[in-house]
Amino acid sequence: MEWFSRSLAKWRYKHLLFSQAELVVLDLELTGLDPKQHEIVSAGWLPIKNMRIEVKDAQHYLNKEVQSLEQSPVYHGIDSAQLASGYSLKTLLLALQQAIHGNVLVGHNVQMDWAFLKTAFQQFNLNVKPALMLDTMQIDKRRVLKQGYPLAQDALTLNACRMRYGLPLHQLHDALGDALATAELLLAQSQAICLGGKCKIADLT
């Protein structure tokens, strides 16, 4: 029965007009790329409603329980002193559960973030299932290949994708800032692909 409910929710979202969709755009900062070995350092997310980024509802959590930052501060700039003022991982995950369960989850390389979240949710026996996931990186990959252009090694970074839509260079710094940059990219992609939202979510998957 639960499987049927999830499938029905996914079908409904796919056939929903993009302009009417409520989405949650997420970014994680990590200590590495392996969800079995590395940790979530921070999470930032914010909703999009009626094609508007709801900055007032943005959330940003630091995980004060990170065991080893290793070399990751070089990339995300978060040190142990900053983490000390953060939250427990369970508190972070409970807030995320409320935000994304049953909703459309958006990210740039969202499968990477979801792999870490899935592992963490299982650790605390939390049932969290997005109805659907949208990946701005994969949206641009399909669009570039469809246009017949070759993909350079760094052609799908967040900034490389933003530049294709005339968006300003984004200074990558924290999870919430990156989530906002991803939300801006998604709206730009929808303008290019959906003629301003006049298409269904399925047209972006």
PDB file of C-alpha atoms in Angstrom:
ATOM      1  CA  MET A   1       0.000   0.000   0.000  1.00  0.00           C
ATOM      2  CA  GLU A   2       2.852   2.383   0.864  1.00  0.00           C
ATOM      3  CA  TRP A   3       4.540   1.553  -2.462  1.00  0.00           C
ATOM      4  CA  PHE A   4       1.296   2.352  -4.302  1.00  0.00           C
ATOM      5  CA  SER A   5       0.935   5.688  -2.470  1.00  0.00           C
ATOM      6  CA  ARG A   6       4.520   6.679  -3.365  1.00  0.00           C
ATOM      7  CA  SER A   7       4.001   5.680  -6.998  1.00  0.00           C
ATOM      8  CA  LEU A   8       0.776   7.682  -7.173  1.00  0.00           C
ATOM      9  CA  ALA A   9       2.461  10.740  -5.643  1.00  0.00           C
ATOM     10  CA  LYS A  10       5.326  10.448  -8.134  1.00  0.00           C
ATOM     11  CA  TRP A  11       2.868  10.201 -11.055  1.00  0.00           C
ATOM     12  CA  ARG A  12       0.945  13.247  -9.824  1.00  0.00           C
ATOM     13  CA  TYR A  13       4.081  15.345  -9.465  1.00  0.00           C
ATOM     14  CA  LYS A  14       5.374  14.367 -12.882  1.00  0.00           C
ATOM     15  CA  HIS A  15       2.123  15.536 -14.463  1.00  0.00           C
ATOM     16  CA  LEU A  16       1.974  18.748 -12.458  1.00  0.00           C
ATOM     17  CA  LEU A  17       2.764  22.012 -14.226  1.00  0.00           C
ATOM     18  CA  PHE A  18       6.229  23.195 -13.249  1.00  0.00           C
ATOM     19  CA  SER A  19       4.819  26.636 -12.475  1.00  0.00           C
ATOM     20  CA  GLN A  20       2.501  25.073  -9.861  1.00  0.00           C
ATOM     21  CA  ALA A  21       5.066  22.813  -8.226  1.00  0.00           C
ATOM     22  CA  GLU A  22       6.426  23.189  -4.714  1.00  0.00           C
ATOM     23  CA  LEU A  23      10.041  22.086  -4.614  1.00  0.00           C
ATOM     24  CA  VAL A  24      12.791  21.856  -2.010  1.00  0.00           C
ATOM     25  CA  VAL A  25      16.291  22.731  -3.238  1.00  0.00           C
ATOM     26  CA  LEU A  26      19.054  21.140  -1.170  1.00  0.00           C
ATOM     27  CA  ASP A  27      22.827  21.195  -0.931  1.00  0.00           C
ATOM     28  CA  LEU A  28      25.144  19.308   1.416  1.00  0.00           C
ATOM     29  CA  GLU A  29      28.731  19.963   2.422  1.00  0.00           C
ATOM     30  CA  LEU A  30      30.604  16.687   2.970  1.00  0.00           C
ATOM     31  CA  THR A  31      33.931  15.405   4.257  1.00  0.00           C
ATOM     32  CA  GLY A  32      34.348  13.262   1.139  1.00  0.00           C
ATOM     33  CA  LEU A  33      32.519  11.429  -1.614  1.00  0.00           C
ATOM     34  CA  ASP A  34      31.847   8.006  -0.059  1.00  0.00           C
ATOM     35  CA  PRO A  35      28.634   7.827   2.027  1.00  0.00           C
ATOM     36  CA  LYS A  36      29.944   4.722   3.802  1.00  0.00           C
ATOM     37  CA  GLN A  37      33.122   6.438   5.014  1.00  0.00           C
ATOM     38  CA  HIS A  38      32.514  10.183   4.967  1.00  0.00           C
ATOM     39  CA  GLU A  39      30.159  12.513   6.808  1.00  0.00           C
ATOM     40  CA  ILE A  40      27.618  15.288   6.320  1.00  0.00           C
ATOM     41  CA  VAL A  41      29.149  18.566   7.513  1.00  0.00           C
ATOM     42  CA  SER A  42      26.213  20.854   6.797  1.00  0.00           C
ATOM     43  CA  ALA A  43      22.917  21.047   4.957  1.00  0.00           C
ATOM     44  CA  GLY A  44      21.141  24.021   3.429  1.00  0.00           C
ATOM     45  CA  TRP A  45      17.763  24.064   1.731  1.00  0.00           C
ATOM     46  CA  LEU A  46      14.995  26.388   0.649  1.00  0.00           C
ATOM     47  CA  PRO A  47      11.640  26.010  -1.123  1.00  0.00           C
ATOM     48  CA  ILE A  48      10.466  27.159  -4.527  1.00  0.00           C
ATOM     49  CA  LYS A  49       6.736  27.932  -4.710  1.00  0.00           C
ATOM     50  CA  ASN A  50       4.961  29.242  -7.795  1.00  0.00           C
ATOM     51  CA  MET A  51       8.371  29.721  -9.443  1.00  0.00           C
ATOM     52  CA  ARG A  52       9.522  31.973  -6.598  1.00  0.00           C
ATOM     53  CA  ILE A  53      12.504  31.185  -4.379  1.00  0.00           C
ATOM     54  CA  GLU A  54      11.263  31.523  -0.803  1.00  0.00           C
ATOM     55  CA  VAL A  55      14.447  32.808   0.836  1.00  0.00           C
ATOM     56  CA  LYS A  56      12.569  33.646   4.059  1.00  0.00           C
ATOM     57  CA  ASP A  57      11.964  29.917   4.598  1.00  0.00           C
ATOM     58  CA  ALA A  58      15.592  28.893   4.051  1.00  0.00           C
ATOM     59  CA  GLN A  59      17.243  26.538   6.540  1.00  0.00           C
ATOM     60  CA  HIS A  60      20.931  25.929   7.268  1.00  0.00           C
ATOM     61  CA  TYR A  61      22.269  23.375   9.752  1.00  0.00           C
ATOM     62  CA  LEU A  62      25.817  22.484  10.792  1.00  0.00           C
ATOM     63  CA  ASN A  63      26.485  18.975  12.105  1.00  0.00           C
ATOM     64  CA  LYS A  64      28.400  19.367  15.363  1.00  0.00           C
ATOM     65  CA  GLU A  65      28.949  15.590  15.566  1.00  0.00           C
ATOM     66  CA  VAL A  66      31.360  15.353  12.624  1.00  0.00           C
ATOM     67  CA  GLN A  67      34.142  12.991  13.703  1.00  0.00           C
ATOM     68  CA  SER A  68      36.854  14.001  11.237  1.00  0.00           C
ATOM     69  CA  LEU A  69      36.912  16.949   8.848  1.00  0.00           C
ATOM     70  CA  GLU A  70      40.129  15.661   7.221  1.00  0.00           C
ATOM     71  CA  GLN A  71      40.948  17.959   4.282  1.00  0.00           C
ATOM     72  CA  SER A  72      37.354  19.006   3.610  1.00  0.00           C
ATOM     73  CA  PRO A  73      37.651  22.550   5.089  1.00  0.00           C
ATOM     74  CA  VAL A  74      39.760  23.394   2.030  1.00  0.00           C
ATOM     75  CA  TYR A  75      36.569  22.995  -0.031  1.00  0.00           C
ATOM     76  CA  HIS A  76      33.762  24.171   2.248  1.00  0.00           C
ATOM     77  CA  GLY A  77      35.629  26.417   4.687  1.00  0.00           C
ATOM     78  CA  ILE A  78      33.924  25.016   7.805  1.00  0.00           C
ATOM     79  CA  ASP A  79      36.239  24.318  10.740  1.00  0.00           C
ATOM     80  CA  SER A  80      35.794  22.590  14.087  1.00  0.00           C
ATOM     81  CA  ALA A  81      35.099  25.849  15.915  1.00  0.00           C
ATOM     82  CA  GLN A  82      32.161  26.617  13.637  1.00  0.00           C
ATOM     83  CA  LEU A  83      30.798  23.083  13.963  1.00  0.00           C
ATOM     84  CA  ALA A  84      30.772  23.370  17.761  1.00  0.00           C
ATOM     85  CA  SER A  85      27.865  25.809  17.505  1.00  0.00           C
ATOM     86  CA  GLY A  86      25.873  23.476  15.280  1.00  0.00           C
ATOM     87  CA  TYR A  87      23.246  20.805  15.883  1.00  0.00           C
ATOM     88  CA  SER A  88      23.247  17.057  16.359  1.00  0.00           C
ATOM     89  CA  LEU A  89      23.010  15.035  13.170  1.00  0.00           C
ATOM     90  CA  LYS A  90      19.623  13.688  14.255  1.00  0.00           C
ATOM     91  CA  THR A  91      18.265  17.221  14.709  1.00  0.00           C
ATOM     92  CA  LEU A  92      19.494  18.117  11.222  1.00  0.00           C
ATOM     93  CA  LEU A  93      17.896  14.998   9.749  1.00  0.00           C
ATOM     94  CA  LEU A  94      14.560  15.533  11.502  1.00  0.00           C
ATOM     95  CA  ALA A  95      14.359  19.037  10.059  1.00  0.00           C
ATOM     96  CA  LEU A  96      15.164  17.649   6.614  1.00  0.00           C
ATOM     97  CA  GLN A  97      12.614  14.878   7.009  1.00  0.00           C
ATOM     98  CA  GLN A  98       9.898  17.464   7.530  1.00  0.00           C
ATOM     99  CA  ALA A  99      11.062  19.453   4.514  1.00  0.00           C
ATOM    100  CA  ILE A 100      11.518  16.758   1.879  1.00  0.00           C
ATOM    101  CA  HIS A 101       9.334  13.752   2.733  1.00  0.00           C
ATOM    102  CA  GLY A 102       6.746  13.367  -0.015  1.00  0.00           C
ATOM    103  CA  ASN A 103       7.973  16.478  -1.854  1.00  0.00           C
ATOM    104  CA  VAL A 104      10.071  17.167  -4.953  1.00  0.00           C
ATOM    105  CA  LEU A 105      13.757  17.254  -3.990  1.00  0.00           C
ATOM    106  CA  VAL A 106      16.111  19.295  -6.189  1.00  0.00           C
ATOM    107  CA  GLY A 107      19.899  19.359  -6.188  1.00  0.00           C
ATOM    108  CA  HIS A 108      22.962  19.717  -8.391  1.00  0.00           C
ATOM    109  CA  ASN A 109      24.119  16.095  -8.561  1.00  0.00           C
ATOM    110  CA  VAL A 110      21.239  15.265  -6.244  1.00  0.00           C
ATOM    111  CA  GLN A 111      21.962  11.532  -6.322  1.00  0.00           C
ATOM    112  CA  MET A 112      25.223  12.135  -4.476  1.00  0.00           C
ATOM    113  CA  ASP A 113      23.503  14.085  -1.707  1.00  0.00           C
ATOM    114  CA  TRP A 114      20.671  11.561  -1.540  1.00  0.00           C
ATOM    115  CA  ALA A 115      23.145   8.677  -1.103  1.00  0.00           C
ATOM    116  CA  PHE A 116      24.497  10.387   2.039  1.00  0.00           C
ATOM    117  CA  LEU A 117      21.043  11.272   3.321  1.00  0.00           C
ATOM    118  CA  LYS A 118      19.688   7.786   2.732  1.00  0.00           C
ATOM    119  CA  THR A 119      22.551   6.291   4.745  1.00  0.00           C
ATOM    120  CA  ALA A 120      22.035   8.821   7.557  1.00  0.00           C
ATOM    121  CA  PHE A 121      18.247   8.378   7.649  1.00  0.00           C
ATOM    122  CA  GLN A 122      18.682   4.616   7.905  1.00  0.00           C
ATOM    123  CA  GLN A 123      21.117   5.091  10.797  1.00  0.00           C
ATOM    124  CA  PHE A 124      18.340   6.751  12.815  1.00  0.00           C
ATOM    125  CA  ASN A 125      15.490   4.600  11.431  1.00  0.00           C
ATOM    126  CA  LEU A 126      13.842   7.628   9.826  1.00  0.00           C
ATOM    127  CA  ASN A 127      11.429   7.010   6.967  1.00  0.00           C
ATOM    128  CA  VAL A 128      12.050   9.685   4.356  1.00  0.00           C
ATOM    129  CA  LYS A 129      10.999   9.352   0.713  1.00  0.00           C
ATOM    130  CA  PRO A 130      10.943  12.297  -1.694  1.00  0.00           C
ATOM    131  CA  ALA A 131       8.095  11.961  -4.179  1.00  0.00           C
ATOM    132  CA  LEU A 132      10.483  12.850  -6.983  1.00  0.00           C
ATOM    133  CA  MET A 133      14.020  14.130  -7.481  1.00  0.00           C
ATOM    134  CA  LEU A 134      15.198  16.709  -9.999  1.00  0.00           C
ATOM    135  CA  ASP A 135      18.891  17.050 -10.810  1.00  0.00           C
ATOM    136  CA  THR A 136      19.972  20.363 -12.352  1.00  0.00           C
ATOM    137  CA  MET A 137      23.251  18.767 -13.457  1.00  0.00           C
ATOM    138  CA  GLN A 138      21.464  16.000 -15.372  1.00  0.00           C
ATOM    139  CA  ILE A 139      18.966  18.480 -16.845  1.00  0.00           C
ATOM    140  CA  ASP A 140      21.853  20.443 -18.344  1.00  0.00           C
ATOM    141  CA  LYS A 141      23.724  17.324 -19.437  1.00  0.00           C
ATOM    142  CA  ARG A 142      20.721  16.151 -21.462  1.00  0.00           C
ATOM    143  CA  ARG A 143      20.193  19.620 -22.918  1.00  0.00           C
ATOM    144  CA  VAL A 144      23.837  20.049 -24.006  1.00  0.00           C
ATOM    145  CA  LEU A 145      24.021  16.573 -25.554  1.00  0.00           C
ATOM    146  CA  LYS A 146      20.701  17.109 -27.334  1.00  0.00           C
ATOM    147  CA  GLN A 147      22.125  20.258 -28.893  1.00  0.00           C
ATOM    148  CA  GLY A 148      25.068  18.221 -30.186  1.00  0.00           C
ATOM    149  CA  TYR A 149      27.806  19.884 -28.156  1.00  0.00           C
ATOM    150  CA  PRO A 150      30.659  17.885 -26.591  1.00  0.00           C
ATOM    151  CA  LEU A 151      30.926  17.836 -22.802  1.00  0.00           C
ATOM    152  CA  ALA A 152      34.231  19.065 -21.417  1.00  0.00           C
ATOM    153  CA  GLN A 153      35.497  17.632 -18.137  1.00  0.00           C
ATOM    154  CA  ASP A 154      34.212  20.542 -16.061  1.00  0.00           C
ATOM    155  CA  ALA A 155      31.177  21.362 -18.213  1.00  0.00           C
ATOM    156  CA  LEU A 156      28.634  20.303 -15.602  1.00  0.00           C
ATOM    157  CA  THR A 157      29.866  22.110 -12.505  1.00  0.00           C
ATOM    158  CA  LEU A 158      27.314  24.409 -10.903  1.00  0.00           C
ATOM    159  CA  ASN A 159      29.053  27.515 -12.209  1.00  0.00           C
ATOM    160  CA  ALA A 160      29.546  26.092 -15.708  1.00  0.00           C
ATOM    161  CA  CYS A 161      25.825  25.330 -15.920  1.00  0.00           C
ATOM    162  CA  ARG A 162      24.877  28.761 -14.548  1.00  0.00           C
ATOM    163  CA  MET A 163      27.044  30.505 -17.130  1.00  0.00           C
ATOM    164  CA  ARG A 164      25.138  28.851 -19.984  1.00  0.00           C
ATOM    165  CA  TYR A 165      22.037  30.749 -18.848  1.00  0.00           C
ATOM    166  CA  GLY A 166      23.745  34.080 -18.299  1.00  0.00           C
ATOM    167  CA  LEU A 167      23.687  33.757 -14.519  1.00  0.00           C
ATOM    168  CA  PRO A 168      26.549  35.445 -12.634  1.00  0.00           C
ATOM    169  CA  LEU A 169      29.492  33.455 -11.346  1.00  0.00           C
ATOM    170  CA  HIS A 170      28.594  32.024  -7.949  1.00  0.00           C
ATOM    171  CA  GLN A 171      31.189  32.043  -5.192  1.00  0.00           C
ATOM    172  CA  LEU A 172      30.841  28.526  -3.790  1.00  0.00           C
ATOM    173  CA  HIS A 173      31.019  28.832  -0.035  1.00  0.00           C
ATOM    174  CA  ASP A 174      28.310  27.147   2.033  1.00  0.00           C
ATOM    175  CA  ALA A 175      25.438  24.708   1.629  1.00  0.00           C
ATOM    176  CA  LEU A 176      22.704  27.348   1.751  1.00  0.00           C
ATOM    177  CA  GLY A 177      24.461  29.614  -0.735  1.00  0.00           C
ATOM    178  CA  ASP A 178      24.925  26.682  -3.086  1.00  0.00           C
ATOM    179  CA  ALA A 179      21.266  25.679  -2.671  1.00  0.00           C
ATOM    180  CA  LEU A 180      20.233  29.223  -3.635  1.00  0.00           C
ATOM    181  CA  ALA A 181      22.536  29.124  -6.675  1.00  0.00           C
ATOM    182  CA  THR A 182      20.988  25.777  -7.664  1.00  0.00           C
ATOM    183  CA  ALA A 183      17.470  27.176  -7.264  1.00  0.00           C
ATOM    184  CA  GLU A 184      18.356  30.080  -9.560  1.00  0.00           C
ATOM    185  CA  LEU A 185      19.751  27.604 -12.092  1.00  0.00           C
ATOM    186  CA  LEU A 186      16.599  25.490 -12.021  1.00  0.00           C
ATOM    187  CA  LEU A 187      14.390  28.514 -12.714  1.00  0.00           C
ATOM    188  CA  ALA A 188      16.669  29.543 -15.590  1.00  0.00           C
ATOM    189  CA  GLN A 189      16.496  26.002 -16.989  1.00  0.00           C
ATOM    190  CA  SER A 190      12.711  26.037 -16.760  1.00  0.00           C
ATOM    191  CA  GLN A 191      12.595  29.321 -18.675  1.00  0.00           C
ATOM    192  CA  ALA A 192      14.728  27.824 -21.441  1.00  0.00           C
ATOM    193  CA  ILE A 193      13.082  24.397 -21.599  1.00  0.00           C
ATOM    194  CA  CYS A 194       9.530  25.069 -20.469  1.00  0.00           C
ATOM    195  CA  LEU A 195       8.894  28.549 -21.860  1.00  0.00           C
ATOM    196  CA  GLY A 196       8.493  30.027 -18.410  1.00  0.00           C
ATOM    197  CA  GLY A 197       6.986  27.036 -16.636  1.00  0.00           C
ATOM    198  CA  LYS A 198       4.435  26.097 -19.299  1.00  0.00           C
ATOM    199  CA  CYS A 199       5.309  22.429 -19.105  1.00  0.00           C
ATOM    200  CA  LYS A 200       5.090  19.541 -16.698  1.00  0.00           C
ATOM    201  CA  ILE A 201       7.644  18.385 -14.159  1.00  0.00           C
ATOM    202  CA  ALA A 202       8.135  15.310 -16.333  1.00  0.00           C
ATOM    203  CA  ASP A 203       9.637  17.518 -19.048  1.00  0.00           C
ATOM    204  CA  LEU A 204      12.570  18.243 -16.738  1.00  0.00           C
ATOM    205  CA  THR A 205      13.201  14.652 -15.615  1.00  0.00           C
TER     206      THR A 205
END
